[in-house]
Short mmCIF file of C-alpha atoms in Angstrom, two decimals:
data_model
loop_
_atom_site.label_atom_id
_atom_site.label_comp_id
_atom_site.label_asym_id
_atom_site.label_seq_id
_atom_site.Cartn_x
_atom_site.Cartn_y
_atom_site.Cartn_z
CA UNK A 23 64.08 -79.51 -62.75
CA UNK A 24 63.15 -82.75 -64.39
CA UNK A 25 60.84 -82.30 -67.35
CA UNK A 26 58.50 -84.59 -69.22
CA UNK A 27 56.78 -84.15 -72.52
CA UNK A 28 53.92 -81.68 -72.28
CA UNK A 29 50.29 -82.65 -71.69
CA UNK A 30 47.48 -80.84 -69.96
CA UNK A 31 47.72 -81.22 -66.17
CA UNK A 32 44.65 -81.77 -63.96
CA UNK A 33 44.78 -81.47 -60.21
CA UNK A 34 41.98 -83.02 -58.06
CA UNK A 35 43.28 -83.27 -54.55
CA UNK A 36 42.91 -80.58 -51.95
CA UNK A 37 46.59 -81.30 -51.16
CA UNK A 38 47.41 -80.01 -54.67
CA UNK A 39 46.41 -76.53 -53.66
CA UNK A 40 49.59 -74.38 -53.90
CA UNK A 41 51.23 -76.52 -56.60
CA UNK A 42 52.58 -74.90 -59.82
CA UNK A 43 53.84 -76.12 -63.20
CA UNK A 44 57.14 -75.00 -64.79
CA UNK A 45 57.01 -75.07 -68.57
CA UNK A 46 60.13 -75.44 -70.82
CA UNK A 47 60.09 -74.69 -74.55
CA UNK A 48 62.93 -75.64 -77.03
CA UNK A 49 63.04 -74.63 -80.72
CA UNK A 50 64.89 -76.29 -83.62
CA UNK A 51 68.05 -74.33 -82.92
CA UNK A 52 67.86 -75.46 -79.25
CA UNK A 53 66.90 -72.03 -78.07
CA UNK A 54 65.22 -72.63 -74.68
CA UNK A 55 62.74 -70.67 -72.47
CA UNK A 56 61.02 -71.32 -69.09
CA UNK A 57 57.75 -70.02 -67.53
CA UNK A 58 56.00 -70.83 -64.22
CA UNK A 59 52.26 -71.14 -63.91
CA UNK A 60 50.25 -69.61 -61.07
CA UNK A 61 49.87 -71.71 -57.95
CA UNK A 62 46.89 -74.08 -57.97
CA UNK A 63 44.05 -72.94 -55.62
CA UNK A 64 40.37 -73.65 -54.94
CA UNK A 65 40.30 -77.41 -55.25
CA UNK A 66 37.35 -78.68 -53.08
CA UNK A 67 36.85 -82.43 -52.81
CA UNK A 68 35.11 -82.52 -49.41
CA UNK A 69 31.50 -83.66 -49.38
CA UNK A 70 29.02 -81.55 -47.34
CA UNK A 71 28.29 -82.50 -43.74
CA UNK A 72 24.64 -83.37 -43.05
CA UNK A 73 23.21 -82.87 -39.56
CA UNK A 74 19.91 -84.61 -38.72
CA UNK A 75 17.66 -83.65 -35.82
CA UNK A 76 16.01 -86.97 -34.98
CA UNK A 77 12.90 -86.77 -32.76
CA UNK A 78 12.85 -88.63 -29.46
CA UNK A 79 10.91 -91.85 -29.03
CA UNK A 80 8.50 -90.68 -26.31
CA UNK A 81 4.77 -90.87 -27.19
CA UNK A 82 3.49 -88.02 -29.36
CA UNK A 83 0.74 -87.52 -31.90
CA UNK A 84 3.33 -86.74 -34.58
CA UNK A 85 7.07 -86.72 -35.14
CA UNK A 86 9.05 -84.17 -37.17
CA UNK A 87 12.54 -84.73 -38.62
CA UNK A 88 14.67 -81.78 -39.69
CA UNK A 89 18.14 -81.63 -41.25
CA UNK A 90 20.74 -79.11 -42.36
CA UNK A 91 23.87 -79.13 -44.51
CA UNK A 92 25.72 -75.93 -43.70
CA UNK A 93 24.01 -73.93 -46.41
CA UNK A 94 24.54 -76.47 -49.18
CA UNK A 95 21.65 -77.74 -51.32
CA UNK A 96 19.71 -80.44 -49.48
CA UNK A 97 17.37 -83.11 -50.81
CA UNK A 98 15.40 -85.88 -49.12
CA UNK A 99 13.80 -89.22 -49.82
CA UNK A 100 11.34 -90.97 -47.48
CA UNK A 101 12.06 -94.68 -47.37
CA UNK A 102 11.38 -97.88 -45.51
CA UNK A 103 14.57 -99.56 -46.69
CA UNK A 104 18.17 -99.51 -45.48
CA UNK A 105 19.78 -98.03 -48.61
CA UNK A 106 20.66 -94.34 -48.59
CA UNK A 107 22.45 -93.43 -51.85
CA UNK A 108 21.91 -92.10 -55.32
CA UNK A 109 19.64 -94.95 -56.34
CA UNK A 110 16.73 -93.30 -54.47
CA UNK A 111 14.44 -90.62 -55.86
CA UNK A 112 14.94 -87.30 -54.08
CA UNK A 113 12.92 -84.11 -53.73
CA UNK A 114 13.87 -80.69 -52.42
CA UNK A 115 14.30 -80.62 -48.67
CA UNK A 116 11.59 -79.57 -46.23
CA UNK A 117 10.91 -80.60 -42.67
CA UNK A 118 9.17 -83.96 -42.64
CA UNK A 119 6.29 -84.67 -40.23
CA UNK A 120 4.90 -88.17 -39.65
CA UNK A 121 1.50 -88.55 -37.98
CA UNK A 122 0.33 -92.13 -38.60
CA UNK A 123 0.94 -95.00 -36.21
CA UNK A 124 1.73 -97.11 -39.30
CA UNK A 125 4.87 -94.97 -39.75
CA UNK A 126 6.30 -96.35 -36.50
CA UNK A 127 9.34 -98.60 -36.94
CA UNK A 128 9.16 -98.37 -40.75
CA UNK A 129 9.65 -94.85 -42.07
CA UNK A 130 13.05 -93.10 -42.36
CA UNK A 131 14.43 -90.21 -44.37
CA UNK A 132 17.56 -90.36 -46.53
CA UNK A 133 19.14 -86.94 -46.99
CA UNK A 134 21.38 -85.90 -49.90
CA UNK A 135 23.54 -82.77 -49.80
CA UNK A 136 25.28 -81.28 -52.85
CA UNK A 137 27.75 -78.38 -52.75
CA UNK A 138 28.67 -75.84 -55.42
CA UNK A 139 31.23 -78.16 -57.04
CA UNK A 140 28.89 -81.19 -56.92
CA UNK A 141 30.50 -82.90 -53.95
CA UNK A 142 27.67 -85.12 -52.66
CA UNK A 143 26.95 -86.79 -49.33
CA UNK A 144 24.16 -89.02 -48.00
CA UNK A 145 22.89 -89.65 -44.46
CA UNK A 146 19.96 -91.71 -43.12
CA UNK A 147 17.77 -90.61 -40.20
CA UNK A 148 16.72 -92.86 -37.35
CA UNK A 149 13.59 -94.93 -37.87
CA UNK A 150 10.41 -93.14 -36.72
CA UNK A 151 8.89 -94.43 -33.47
CA UNK A 152 6.58 -93.26 -30.69
CA UNK A 153 3.68 -91.92 -32.80
CA UNK A 154 0.47 -92.43 -30.81
CA UNK A 155 -2.86 -91.21 -32.17
CA UNK A 156 -5.13 -93.62 -30.25
CA UNK A 157 -7.08 -91.92 -27.47
CA UNK A 158 -7.91 -93.71 -24.21
CA UNK A 159 -11.45 -95.01 -23.73
CA UNK A 160 -13.52 -94.39 -20.60
CA UNK A 161 -14.69 -97.82 -19.45
CA UNK A 162 -16.65 -96.81 -16.37
CA UNK A 163 -17.71 -93.61 -14.65
CA UNK A 164 -20.30 -93.84 -11.88
CA UNK A 165 -21.61 -91.33 -9.38
CA UNK A 166 -24.71 -91.33 -7.14
CA UNK A 167 -27.97 -90.34 -8.79
CA UNK A 168 -28.70 -87.99 -5.88
CA UNK A 169 -26.67 -86.26 -3.22
CA UNK A 170 -27.36 -83.69 -0.54
CA UNK A 171 -23.72 -82.54 -0.61
CA UNK A 172 -21.90 -80.41 -3.17
CA UNK A 173 -19.03 -82.87 -2.90
CA UNK A 174 -20.09 -85.72 -5.19
CA UNK A 175 -18.28 -89.03 -4.63
CA UNK A 176 -16.97 -90.76 -7.75
CA UNK A 177 -17.67 -94.44 -7.27
CA UNK A 178 -15.71 -95.60 -10.31
CA UNK A 179 -13.58 -94.02 -13.04
CA UNK A 180 -11.60 -96.51 -15.15
CA UNK A 181 -10.09 -96.33 -18.63
CA UNK A 182 -8.73 -98.66 -21.27
CA UNK A 183 -5.17 -98.20 -20.00
CA UNK A 184 -2.22 -95.98 -20.77
CA UNK A 185 -3.96 -92.95 -19.30
CA UNK A 186 -1.75 -90.30 -17.75
CA UNK A 187 -4.46 -87.76 -16.94
CA UNK A 188 -8.00 -87.78 -15.58
CA UNK A 189 -10.50 -84.91 -15.57
CA UNK A 190 -14.14 -84.30 -14.64
CA UNK A 191 -15.99 -81.28 -16.03
CA UNK A 192 -19.52 -79.89 -16.18
CA UNK A 193 -19.46 -79.34 -19.95
CA UNK A 194 -19.35 -81.58 -23.00
CA UNK A 195 -16.74 -79.30 -24.62
CA UNK A 196 -13.47 -81.17 -25.17
CA UNK A 197 -10.98 -79.88 -22.60
CA UNK A 198 -7.54 -78.54 -23.46
CA UNK A 199 -4.66 -80.94 -22.97
CA UNK A 200 -3.17 -78.20 -20.75
CA UNK A 201 -6.26 -77.75 -18.58
CA UNK A 202 -4.97 -77.31 -15.01
CA UNK A 203 -7.66 -79.68 -13.72
CA UNK A 204 -6.00 -82.82 -15.09
CA UNK A 205 -4.79 -85.20 -12.37
CA UNK A 206 -2.45 -88.17 -12.64
CA UNK A 207 -4.98 -90.53 -11.03
CA UNK A 208 -8.76 -90.83 -11.09
CA UNK A 209 -10.31 -88.32 -8.66
CA UNK A 210 -12.27 -89.59 -5.67
CA UNK A 211 -14.88 -86.83 -5.85
CA UNK A 212 -15.99 -83.70 -7.65
CA UNK A 213 -16.99 -80.46 -5.93
CA UNK A 214 -19.90 -78.54 -7.42
CA UNK A 215 -20.48 -74.83 -6.92
CA UNK A 216 -24.27 -75.02 -6.68
CA UNK A 217 -27.15 -77.40 -6.11
CA UNK A 218 -29.64 -78.67 -8.66
CA UNK A 219 -29.62 -81.13 -11.56
CA UNK A 220 -26.05 -81.50 -12.81
CA UNK A 221 -24.30 -83.51 -15.51
CA UNK A 222 -20.66 -84.49 -15.01
CA UNK A 223 -18.35 -85.51 -17.85
CA UNK A 224 -15.34 -87.80 -17.39
CA UNK A 225 -12.27 -87.47 -19.63
CA UNK A 226 -8.89 -89.18 -19.92
CA UNK A 227 -5.70 -88.35 -21.80
CA UNK A 228 -2.50 -90.24 -22.57
CA UNK A 229 1.14 -89.24 -22.70
CA UNK A 230 0.85 -88.24 -26.35
CA UNK A 231 -1.92 -85.76 -25.58
CA UNK A 232 -4.75 -87.81 -27.07
CA UNK A 233 -8.01 -87.03 -25.24
CA UNK A 234 -10.78 -89.59 -24.89
CA UNK A 235 -14.41 -89.08 -25.68
CA UNK A 236 -16.43 -88.24 -22.58
CA UNK A 237 -18.71 -90.43 -20.50
CA UNK A 238 -21.42 -88.46 -18.73
CA UNK A 239 -23.51 -89.12 -15.65
CA UNK A 240 -26.23 -87.03 -14.01
CA UNK A 241 -26.67 -86.21 -10.34
CA UNK A 242 -29.31 -84.25 -8.48
CA UNK A 243 -27.89 -82.17 -5.64
CA UNK A 244 -30.90 -81.51 -3.44
CA UNK A 245 -32.54 -82.11 -0.08
CA UNK A 246 -35.69 -84.15 0.42
CA UNK A 247 -37.86 -83.78 3.54
CA UNK A 248 -41.13 -85.43 4.54
CA UNK A 249 -43.84 -83.27 6.08
CA UNK A 250 -46.30 -84.32 8.77
CA UNK A 251 -44.51 -87.62 9.35
CA UNK A 252 -45.65 -87.81 12.95
CA UNK A 253 -49.33 -87.25 12.15
CA UNK A 254 -51.97 -89.94 11.77
CA UNK A 255 -51.92 -91.58 8.34
CA UNK A 256 -54.94 -92.91 6.40
CA UNK A 257 -55.62 -94.44 3.00
CA UNK A 258 -58.84 -92.46 2.56
CA UNK A 259 -59.63 -88.78 2.56
CA UNK A 260 -60.90 -88.15 6.11
CA UNK A 261 -64.67 -87.83 6.21
CA UNK A 262 -65.17 -89.35 2.76
CA UNK A 263 -64.51 -92.34 0.59
CA UNK A 264 -61.13 -92.91 -1.02
CA UNK A 265 -62.30 -91.49 -4.35
CA UNK A 266 -61.67 -87.84 -3.44
CA UNK A 267 -58.10 -87.56 -4.68
CA UNK A 268 -56.05 -87.62 -7.87
CA UNK A 269 -54.83 -91.23 -7.59
CA UNK A 270 -58.37 -92.62 -7.71
CA UNK A 271 -59.77 -93.03 -11.23
CA UNK A 272 -63.41 -93.84 -10.38
CA UNK A 273 -64.28 -90.45 -11.91
CA UNK A 274 -62.75 -89.01 -15.08
CA UNK A 275 -61.56 -85.92 -13.24
CA UNK A 276 -60.12 -85.62 -9.73
CA UNK A 277 -58.40 -82.72 -8.04
CA UNK A 278 -56.77 -81.83 -4.69
CA UNK A 279 -55.81 -78.39 -3.37
CA UNK A 280 -54.05 -78.11 -0.04
CA UNK A 281 -52.05 -75.63 2.04
CA UNK A 282 -48.58 -76.14 3.49
CA UNK A 283 -47.87 -73.61 6.25
CA UNK A 284 -44.66 -71.59 6.29
CA UNK A 285 -44.06 -72.81 9.83
CA UNK A 286 -44.17 -76.41 8.58
CA UNK A 287 -41.67 -75.61 5.86
CA UNK A 288 -39.35 -73.94 8.36
CA UNK A 289 -39.65 -76.87 10.76
CA UNK A 290 -38.69 -79.19 7.90
CA UNK A 291 -35.48 -77.19 7.37
CA UNK A 292 -36.35 -74.91 4.47
CA UNK A 293 -35.19 -71.29 4.55
CA UNK A 294 -35.96 -68.22 2.50
CA UNK A 295 -34.52 -68.53 -1.01
CA UNK A 296 -34.72 -72.31 -1.16
CA UNK A 297 -36.08 -73.56 -4.48
CA UNK A 298 -38.68 -76.32 -4.51
CA UNK A 299 -37.86 -78.55 -7.48
CA UNK A 300 -40.25 -81.45 -6.90
CA UNK A 301 -42.72 -83.15 -4.59
CA UNK A 302 -43.42 -86.78 -3.74
CA UNK A 303 -46.83 -88.40 -3.15
CA UNK A 304 -47.37 -91.77 -1.48
CA UNK A 305 -49.50 -94.45 -3.16
CA UNK A 306 -51.85 -96.94 -1.53
CA UNK A 307 -53.81 -99.03 -4.06
CA UNK A 308 -52.58 -98.66 -7.65
CA UNK A 309 -55.19 -97.74 -10.27
CA UNK A 310 -56.08 -100.22 -13.01
CA UNK A 311 -55.79 -97.41 -15.55
CA UNK A 312 -52.46 -97.52 -17.45
CA UNK A 313 -51.82 -93.82 -16.83
CA UNK A 314 -52.79 -90.92 -14.65
CA UNK A 315 -53.90 -88.88 -17.65
CA UNK A 316 -53.07 -85.17 -17.85
CA UNK A 317 -51.60 -85.27 -14.38
CA UNK A 318 -50.71 -81.73 -13.35
CA UNK A 319 -49.08 -79.99 -10.38
CA UNK A 320 -49.44 -76.27 -9.77
CA UNK A 321 -48.19 -74.17 -6.86
CA UNK A 322 -48.42 -70.67 -5.49
CA UNK A 323 -47.28 -68.71 -2.47
CA UNK A 324 -50.24 -67.45 -0.47
CA UNK A 325 -51.38 -65.85 2.77
CA UNK A 326 -54.23 -68.36 3.01
CA UNK A 327 -53.90 -70.93 5.78
CA UNK A 328 -56.98 -72.98 4.86
CA UNK A 329 -59.21 -73.58 1.84
CA UNK A 330 -62.93 -74.29 1.38
CA UNK A 331 -63.33 -73.84 -2.37
CA UNK A 332 -61.51 -74.01 -5.66
CA UNK A 333 -58.78 -71.44 -6.24
CA UNK A 334 -58.44 -70.50 -9.89
CA UNK A 335 -55.76 -67.83 -10.22
CA UNK A 336 -52.06 -67.07 -9.57
CA UNK A 337 -50.94 -70.64 -10.18
CA UNK A 338 -47.51 -71.61 -11.48
CA UNK A 339 -47.61 -74.86 -13.46
CA UNK A 340 -44.63 -76.74 -12.03
CA UNK A 341 -45.36 -80.17 -13.52
CA UNK A 342 -47.01 -79.75 -16.91
CA UNK A 343 -49.95 -82.00 -17.80
CA UNK A 344 -48.49 -85.41 -18.59
CA UNK A 345 -49.57 -89.03 -18.69
CA UNK A 346 -47.90 -90.63 -15.68
CA UNK A 347 -47.73 -94.44 -16.03
CA UNK A 348 -49.32 -96.11 -13.03
CA UNK A 349 -46.53 -98.70 -13.30
CA UNK A 350 -44.29 -96.00 -11.82
CA UNK A 351 -46.26 -96.20 -8.56
CA UNK A 352 -45.71 -98.73 -5.78
CA UNK A 353 -48.01 -99.38 -2.84
CA UNK A 354 -46.86 -97.66 0.31
CA UNK A 355 -44.05 -95.83 -1.52
CA UNK A 356 -43.47 -92.25 -2.54
CA UNK A 357 -43.20 -91.32 -6.20
CA UNK A 358 -41.39 -88.05 -6.88
CA UNK A 359 -42.54 -85.57 -9.51
CA UNK A 360 -39.63 -83.37 -10.57
CA UNK A 361 -40.68 -79.94 -11.78
CA UNK A 362 -39.99 -78.32 -15.12
CA UNK A 363 -40.78 -74.95 -13.51
CA UNK A 364 -39.59 -74.51 -9.95
CA UNK A 365 -40.79 -72.31 -7.13
CA UNK A 366 -38.49 -70.25 -4.89
CA UNK A 367 -39.91 -69.86 -1.41
CA UNK A 368 -39.89 -66.37 0.05
CA UNK A 369 -39.51 -67.69 3.59
CA UNK A 370 -42.74 -66.25 4.98
CA UNK A 371 -45.66 -67.22 2.73
CA UNK A 372 -47.66 -70.41 2.97
CA UNK A 373 -47.66 -72.58 -0.14
CA UNK A 374 -50.76 -73.95 -1.81
CA UNK A 375 -50.44 -77.02 -4.03
CA UNK A 376 -52.97 -77.98 -6.70
CA UNK A 377 -53.01 -81.58 -8.00
CA UNK A 378 -55.18 -82.39 -11.02
CA UNK A 379 -55.99 -85.37 -13.26
CA UNK A 380 -58.22 -85.46 -16.35
CA UNK A 381 -59.08 -88.63 -18.27
CA UNK A 382 -61.63 -89.71 -20.89
CA UNK A 383 -62.26 -93.08 -19.22
CA UNK A 384 -62.96 -93.98 -15.59
CA UNK A 385 -62.04 -97.08 -13.57
CA UNK A 386 -62.98 -97.75 -9.95
CA UNK A 387 -59.54 -98.20 -8.43
CA UNK A 388 -56.55 -96.38 -6.99
CA UNK A 389 -55.87 -94.62 -3.72
CA UNK A 390 -53.17 -92.56 -1.97
CA UNK A 391 -52.08 -91.96 1.62
CA UNK A 392 -53.24 -88.95 3.67
CA UNK A 393 -52.20 -87.25 6.90
CA UNK A 394 -54.40 -85.37 9.35
CA UNK A 395 -52.49 -82.11 9.66
CA UNK A 396 -54.68 -80.08 12.08
CA UNK A 397 -56.85 -81.26 14.90
CA UNK A 398 -59.26 -78.35 15.09
CA UNK A 399 -62.71 -79.02 13.66
CA UNK A 400 -63.58 -76.70 10.80
CA UNK A 401 -59.99 -75.79 9.96
CA UNK A 402 -59.76 -77.15 6.46
CA UNK A 403 -56.29 -77.40 4.96
CA UNK A 404 -57.40 -79.33 1.88
CA UNK A 405 -60.13 -79.18 -0.72
CA UNK A 406 -60.52 -82.40 -2.73
CA UNK A 407 -63.00 -83.28 -5.44
CA UNK A 408 -64.18 -85.63 -8.17
CA UNK A 409 -66.42 -85.26 -11.20
CA UNK A 410 -66.97 -86.45 -14.72
CA UNK A 411 -66.25 -83.04 -16.22
CA UNK A 412 -65.59 -79.39 -15.36
CA UNK A 413 -63.49 -80.02 -12.26
CA UNK A 414 -59.98 -79.96 -13.74
CA UNK A 415 -60.07 -76.24 -14.57
CA UNK A 416 -62.65 -75.05 -12.03
CA UNK A 417 -61.63 -71.54 -10.91
CA UNK A 418 -64.12 -70.90 -8.13
CA UNK A 419 -66.92 -72.41 -6.07
CA UNK A 420 -67.01 -75.80 -4.43
CA UNK A 421 -68.79 -77.95 -7.01
CA UNK A 422 -67.67 -81.58 -6.86
CA UNK A 423 -65.39 -80.99 -3.89
CA UNK A 424 -65.25 -81.24 -0.12
CA UNK A 425 -63.05 -79.59 2.53
CA UNK A 426 -61.03 -81.60 5.05
CA UNK A 427 -58.39 -81.14 7.72
CA UNK A 428 -56.07 -83.66 6.01
CA UNK A 429 -53.52 -83.41 3.21
CA UNK A 430 -51.86 -86.00 0.98
CA UNK A 431 -48.68 -87.56 2.35
CA UNK A 432 -46.06 -85.16 1.07
CA UNK A 433 -42.33 -84.89 0.70
CA UNK A 434 -40.56 -81.90 -0.80
CA UNK A 435 -37.32 -81.84 -2.78
CA UNK A 436 -35.53 -78.51 -2.74
CA UNK A 437 -32.18 -76.89 -3.49
CA UNK A 438 -30.36 -74.20 -1.58
CA UNK A 439 -28.32 -71.36 -3.03
CA UNK A 440 -24.67 -71.33 -1.93
#
């Protein structure tokens, strides 16, 4: 072999693995010896391989980047620059989640991997994109105020754009993004399970799963029928002046009680179990008073078919005493009073209605429309009265009142169980 003067020998290439060194020693008398070292092994000069799982660019509320380095020690540095090397400040690796739209097209992660012999590698992730945290906005949602059908048409349902899902619910609770009711286009209608006063809530979502705030609209699912429409109509209580009814304010107190026969309800389309939720009364001349003070509507089911005196018991207060602005009333038009307490008809009883008004001031004006409901003399379907005091809560007798065969023009709003 060819020898050179001794010095320590360092090997640094993986190709050196397997190499050995032969040593030769010579003393002053030229005695010579040789010895072979062990073969070189274990040289590692290969930097670790970093694998980055970059998120896709489709819309999402957040994006998470993960990385691995085959079990070697991994570090990371979030950056907005293009440099990925040892000049950055690194922290121990963990998965990195971005959730701000300001991170889009700016944020990246530089990863650093170090193995047991300090071989080091660097790798930059893709730039974050697709974070969307802005929910759609409902621009319009309109439905009819009333409907006689459980299928409610949706007249308009528009959003600010970018919506991928549309939903209508009956609750203000925010729906799940996975609610099976979401549709890819705005629905044309909404089907209710029952009648009555309902509130519908419109929602929209986008491809990232952001859900809008709701826009609500109310609808009354009910049926309205007019009674006695074919009978003679008058602006005064038959057999009296026009002051014997609740719309006239010549006296401080006015009151009307009248009977609606079960046969008339059936002829109008009502059936047993229907719930009366309101009534309408037709105005003639509008009172000069600003309000119908303490206006009250009470009802009861009864076997009576006529009335000749005040009835004081078994009433259900359906429309609690309230000041009804006379500006709500229009000549020749119905005004509907929707009940806070409803009445469910049993299908066989007659219904008696009690209208009352109580004020502290009087004014000679105001009238309503009436219908003659029976032709037979002496058959009195209504008892109407006026007085300065004591009439509003009269429970018996006939003081201040008179009987007649006419009733106020009446329409009934009701719901039906399905």
